[in-house]
């Protein structure tokens, strides 16, 4: 990954957990984003990411690999998001999970991020395609002006009707990895 100075077409990749188990999937996602023309800066911890953003860096987006949001650690996840939001309030933030269970995500968590993606759900190229599409829309002149204007909506239909827990590659794969795209 490039460690060059960031530009508006760069993405900050960071984690608040030990990501050794996800290194292959994350590296494939990063490779797919580089193919689409993004330069990636990898911050090994959230503290390094905050320092990076505090030095007037303004990447196109932030990818944050997080642990599963459970009752015990969701407060810590929200605190991590709040820290990133305070330093970079206008930069789109994407959460990456090992396994995504929509019913575990609170509406407060969903309101703070651009999108959530499951690294284990399917090919990394589909996730990269959705992130690229969202960032292009974000940069468009008629795009949203504030992050909250573009936050994915909270699911209103029962979880079982929206997502069955398995990747269904036969049904519009580019849309199924983003919460709120239904």
mmCIF file of C-alpha atoms in Angstrom:
data_model
loop_
_atom_site.group_PDB
_atom_site.id
_atom_site.type_symbol
_atom_site.label_atom_id
_atom_site.label_comp_id
_atom_site.label_asym_id
_atom_site.label_seq_id
_atom_site.Cartn_x
_atom_site.Cartn_y
_atom_site.Cartn_z
ATOM 1 C CA UNK A 1 0.000 0.000 0.000
ATOM 2 C CA UNK A 2 1.153 3.456 -0.756
ATOM 3 C CA UNK A 3 2.352 5.625 2.081
ATOM 4 C CA UNK A 4 2.490 8.745 -0.075
ATOM 5 C CA UNK A 5 0.832 11.950 0.990
ATOM 6 C CA UNK A 6 -2.923 11.556 0.729
ATOM 7 C CA UNK A 7 -5.005 13.228 -1.931
ATOM 8 C CA UNK A 8 -8.717 13.360 -2.522
ATOM 9 C CA UNK A 9 -8.403 9.979 -4.236
ATOM 10 C CA UNK A 10 -6.716 8.244 -1.310
ATOM 11 C CA UNK A 11 -8.295 6.029 1.324
ATOM 12 C CA UNK A 12 -7.195 5.574 4.929
ATOM 13 C CA UNK A 13 -7.381 1.935 6.075
ATOM 14 C CA UNK A 14 -7.256 1.269 9.812
ATOM 15 C CA UNK A 15 -8.454 -1.174 12.450
ATOM 16 C CA UNK A 16 -9.436 -1.169 16.093
ATOM 17 C CA UNK A 17 -8.856 -4.919 16.460
ATOM 18 C CA UNK A 18 -6.086 -7.392 15.701
ATOM 19 C CA UNK A 19 -6.743 -7.967 12.023
ATOM 20 C CA UNK A 20 -4.379 -10.891 11.457
ATOM 21 C CA UNK A 21 -7.281 -13.216 10.624
ATOM 22 C CA UNK A 22 -8.569 -10.785 8.010
ATOM 23 C CA UNK A 23 -5.249 -9.882 6.378
ATOM 24 C CA UNK A 24 -5.902 -11.830 3.170
ATOM 25 C CA UNK A 25 -9.444 -10.583 2.676
ATOM 26 C CA UNK A 26 -8.481 -7.026 3.547
ATOM 27 C CA UNK A 27 -5.453 -7.093 1.231
ATOM 28 C CA UNK A 28 -7.663 -8.334 -1.628
ATOM 29 C CA UNK A 29 -10.123 -5.494 -0.986
ATOM 30 C CA UNK A 30 -7.235 -3.002 -0.954
ATOM 31 C CA UNK A 31 -5.910 -4.456 -4.218
ATOM 32 C CA UNK A 32 -9.342 -4.045 -5.807
ATOM 33 C CA UNK A 33 -9.498 -0.411 -4.658
ATOM 34 C CA UNK A 34 -6.003 0.261 -6.037
ATOM 35 C CA UNK A 35 -7.149 -1.158 -9.391
ATOM 36 C CA UNK A 36 -9.902 1.480 -9.307
ATOM 37 C CA UNK A 37 -7.301 4.237 -8.916
ATOM 38 C CA UNK A 38 -7.201 4.847 -5.153
ATOM 39 C CA UNK A 39 -3.971 5.240 -3.213
ATOM 40 C CA UNK A 40 -4.186 3.555 0.176
ATOM 41 C CA UNK A 41 -2.568 4.593 3.439
ATOM 42 C CA UNK A 42 -2.619 1.881 6.088
ATOM 43 C CA UNK A 43 -2.648 2.975 9.717
ATOM 44 C CA UNK A 44 -1.893 0.024 12.027
ATOM 45 C CA UNK A 45 -3.997 1.458 14.862
ATOM 46 C CA UNK A 46 -6.727 3.990 15.473
ATOM 47 C CA UNK A 47 -4.232 6.288 17.237
ATOM 48 C CA UNK A 48 -2.022 6.401 14.120
ATOM 49 C CA UNK A 49 -5.136 7.076 12.030
ATOM 50 C CA UNK A 50 -6.154 9.968 14.300
ATOM 51 C CA UNK A 51 -2.630 11.433 14.095
ATOM 52 C CA UNK A 52 -2.735 11.072 10.308
ATOM 53 C CA UNK A 53 -6.086 12.869 10.087
ATOM 54 C CA UNK A 54 -4.999 15.475 12.632
ATOM 55 C CA UNK A 55 -2.141 16.523 10.344
ATOM 56 C CA UNK A 56 -4.592 18.070 7.856
ATOM 57 C CA UNK A 57 -4.862 14.920 5.749
ATOM 58 C CA UNK A 58 -8.125 14.713 3.846
ATOM 59 C CA UNK A 59 -8.541 11.295 2.209
ATOM 60 C CA UNK A 60 -11.571 10.455 0.069
ATOM 61 C CA UNK A 61 -12.735 7.902 2.624
ATOM 62 C CA UNK A 62 -11.862 5.851 5.682
ATOM 63 C CA UNK A 63 -12.145 2.059 5.967
ATOM 64 C CA UNK A 64 -12.331 0.883 9.580
ATOM 65 C CA UNK A 65 -12.091 -2.836 10.352
ATOM 66 C CA UNK A 66 -14.013 -3.438 13.571
ATOM 67 C CA UNK A 67 -14.959 -6.297 15.858
ATOM 68 C CA UNK A 68 -18.512 -7.564 15.830
ATOM 69 C CA UNK A 69 -20.773 -5.026 17.559
ATOM 70 C CA UNK A 70 -22.225 -6.832 20.548
ATOM 71 C CA UNK A 71 -23.881 -5.456 23.636
ATOM 72 C CA UNK A 72 -20.541 -5.451 25.438
ATOM 73 C CA UNK A 73 -18.413 -3.683 22.866
ATOM 74 C CA UNK A 74 -20.872 -1.518 20.939
ATOM 75 C CA UNK A 75 -20.187 1.417 23.284
ATOM 76 C CA UNK A 76 -16.469 1.084 22.494
ATOM 77 C CA UNK A 77 -17.260 0.928 18.765
ATOM 78 C CA UNK A 78 -19.357 4.104 19.007
ATOM 79 C CA UNK A 79 -16.586 5.829 20.976
ATOM 80 C CA UNK A 80 -14.104 4.907 18.219
ATOM 81 C CA UNK A 81 -16.456 6.314 15.593
ATOM 82 C CA UNK A 82 -16.955 9.487 17.630
ATOM 83 C CA UNK A 83 -13.184 10.009 17.781
ATOM 84 C CA UNK A 84 -12.885 9.662 14.021
ATOM 85 C CA UNK A 85 -15.914 11.911 13.463
ATOM 86 C CA UNK A 86 -14.455 14.665 15.679
ATOM 87 C CA UNK A 87 -11.195 14.705 13.722
ATOM 88 C CA UNK A 88 -12.714 14.104 10.268
ATOM 89 C CA UNK A 89 -16.418 14.983 10.335
ATOM 90 C CA UNK A 90 -16.900 15.237 6.579
ATOM 91 C CA UNK A 91 -14.994 12.167 5.368
ATOM 92 C CA UNK A 92 -17.132 9.124 4.469
ATOM 93 C CA UNK A 93 -16.495 6.228 6.851
ATOM 94 C CA UNK A 94 -17.029 2.569 5.939
ATOM 95 C CA UNK A 95 -17.074 -0.243 8.505
ATOM 96 C CA UNK A 96 -15.680 -3.667 7.645
ATOM 97 C CA UNK A 97 -16.716 -6.704 9.698
ATOM 98 C CA UNK A 98 -15.714 -10.352 9.675
ATOM 99 C CA UNK A 99 -19.315 -11.439 9.866
ATOM 100 C CA UNK A 100 -22.146 -8.999 9.487
ATOM 101 C CA UNK A 101 -25.345 -9.631 11.388
ATOM 102 C CA UNK A 102 -27.652 -6.744 10.664
ATOM 103 C CA UNK A 103 -29.743 -7.268 13.781
ATOM 104 C CA UNK A 104 -26.677 -6.424 15.886
ATOM 105 C CA UNK A 105 -26.255 -2.953 14.407
ATOM 106 C CA UNK A 106 -28.013 -0.130 16.201
ATOM 107 C CA UNK A 107 -29.568 2.771 14.340
ATOM 108 C CA UNK A 108 -27.058 5.063 16.083
ATOM 109 C CA UNK A 109 -24.169 3.060 14.628
ATOM 110 C CA UNK A 110 -25.752 3.058 11.162
ATOM 111 C CA UNK A 111 -26.283 6.827 11.265
ATOM 112 C CA UNK A 112 -22.561 7.422 11.779
ATOM 113 C CA UNK A 113 -21.235 5.508 8.785
ATOM 114 C CA UNK A 114 -21.469 5.554 5.017
ATOM 115 C CA UNK A 115 -21.825 1.781 4.711
ATOM 116 C CA UNK A 116 -21.054 -1.545 6.378
ATOM 117 C CA UNK A 117 -19.492 -4.506 4.615
ATOM 118 C CA UNK A 118 -18.898 -8.143 5.500
ATOM 119 C CA UNK A 119 -15.421 -9.265 4.421
ATOM 120 C CA UNK A 120 -16.491 -12.906 4.571
ATOM 121 C CA UNK A 121 -19.672 -12.507 2.501
ATOM 122 C CA UNK A 122 -18.271 -12.680 -0.980
ATOM 123 C CA UNK A 123 -15.748 -11.460 -3.525
ATOM 124 C CA UNK A 124 -13.828 -8.329 -2.547
ATOM 125 C CA UNK A 125 -14.439 -6.802 -5.970
ATOM 126 C CA UNK A 126 -18.131 -6.298 -5.145
ATOM 127 C CA UNK A 127 -17.277 -4.488 -1.904
ATOM 128 C CA UNK A 128 -14.687 -2.365 -3.727
ATOM 129 C CA UNK A 129 -17.270 -1.585 -6.416
ATOM 130 C CA UNK A 130 -19.790 -0.341 -3.812
ATOM 131 C CA UNK A 131 -17.185 1.742 -1.969
ATOM 132 C CA UNK A 132 -15.967 3.250 -5.241
ATOM 133 C CA UNK A 133 -19.543 4.004 -6.316
ATOM 134 C CA UNK A 134 -20.343 5.674 -2.981
ATOM 135 C CA UNK A 135 -17.161 7.762 -3.055
ATOM 136 C CA UNK A 136 -17.817 8.882 -6.638
ATOM 137 C CA UNK A 137 -21.331 9.936 -5.665
ATOM 138 C CA UNK A 138 -19.922 11.715 -2.623
ATOM 139 C CA UNK A 139 -17.451 13.681 -4.783
ATOM 140 C CA UNK A 140 -20.049 14.571 -7.430
ATOM 141 C CA UNK A 141 -21.033 18.274 -7.503
ATOM 142 C CA UNK A 142 -24.674 17.413 -6.812
ATOM 143 C CA UNK A 143 -23.745 14.858 -4.147
ATOM 144 C CA UNK A 144 -24.655 15.098 -0.482
ATOM 145 C CA UNK A 145 -23.192 18.004 1.446
ATOM 146 C CA UNK A 146 -23.131 16.421 4.900
ATOM 147 C CA UNK A 147 -22.419 12.857 5.915
ATOM 148 C CA UNK A 148 -25.735 12.481 7.716
ATOM 149 C CA UNK A 149 -27.574 13.359 4.481
ATOM 150 C CA UNK A 150 -26.040 10.281 2.915
ATOM 151 C CA UNK A 151 -26.084 7.831 5.819
ATOM 152 C CA UNK A 152 -27.741 4.531 4.900
ATOM 153 C CA UNK A 153 -31.315 4.283 6.195
ATOM 154 C CA UNK A 154 -32.141 2.069 9.136
ATOM 155 C CA UNK A 155 -33.765 -1.164 7.912
ATOM 156 C CA UNK A 156 -37.552 -0.962 8.370
ATOM 157 C CA UNK A 157 -38.413 -4.473 7.210
ATOM 158 C CA UNK A 158 -37.703 -7.555 9.306
ATOM 159 C CA UNK A 159 -34.103 -8.670 9.122
ATOM 160 C CA UNK A 160 -35.052 -12.063 7.717
ATOM 161 C CA UNK A 161 -36.773 -10.365 4.771
ATOM 162 C CA UNK A 162 -33.700 -8.271 3.936
ATOM 163 C CA UNK A 163 -30.789 -10.627 4.513
ATOM 164 C CA UNK A 164 -30.701 -14.335 5.197
ATOM 165 C CA UNK A 165 -27.139 -14.476 6.561
ATOM 166 C CA UNK A 166 -25.656 -16.045 3.417
ATOM 167 C CA UNK A 167 -24.220 -14.397 0.335
ATOM 168 C CA UNK A 168 -26.617 -14.872 -2.555
ATOM 169 C CA UNK A 169 -24.434 -14.264 -5.569
ATOM 170 C CA UNK A 170 -27.277 -14.812 -8.012
ATOM 171 C CA UNK A 171 -29.125 -11.655 -6.933
ATOM 172 C CA UNK A 172 -27.500 -8.299 -7.809
ATOM 173 C CA UNK A 173 -24.309 -8.922 -5.820
ATOM 174 C CA UNK A 174 -23.172 -5.301 -5.920
ATOM 175 C CA UNK A 175 -26.157 -4.225 -3.816
ATOM 176 C CA UNK A 176 -26.349 -6.910 -1.174
ATOM 177 C CA UNK A 177 -23.232 -5.956 0.793
ATOM 178 C CA UNK A 178 -24.369 -2.484 1.728
ATOM 179 C CA UNK A 179 -26.826 -1.955 4.510
ATOM 180 C CA UNK A 180 -29.732 0.167 3.411
ATOM 181 C CA UNK A 181 -29.337 -0.493 -0.294
ATOM 182 C CA UNK A 182 -32.556 -2.492 -0.503
#
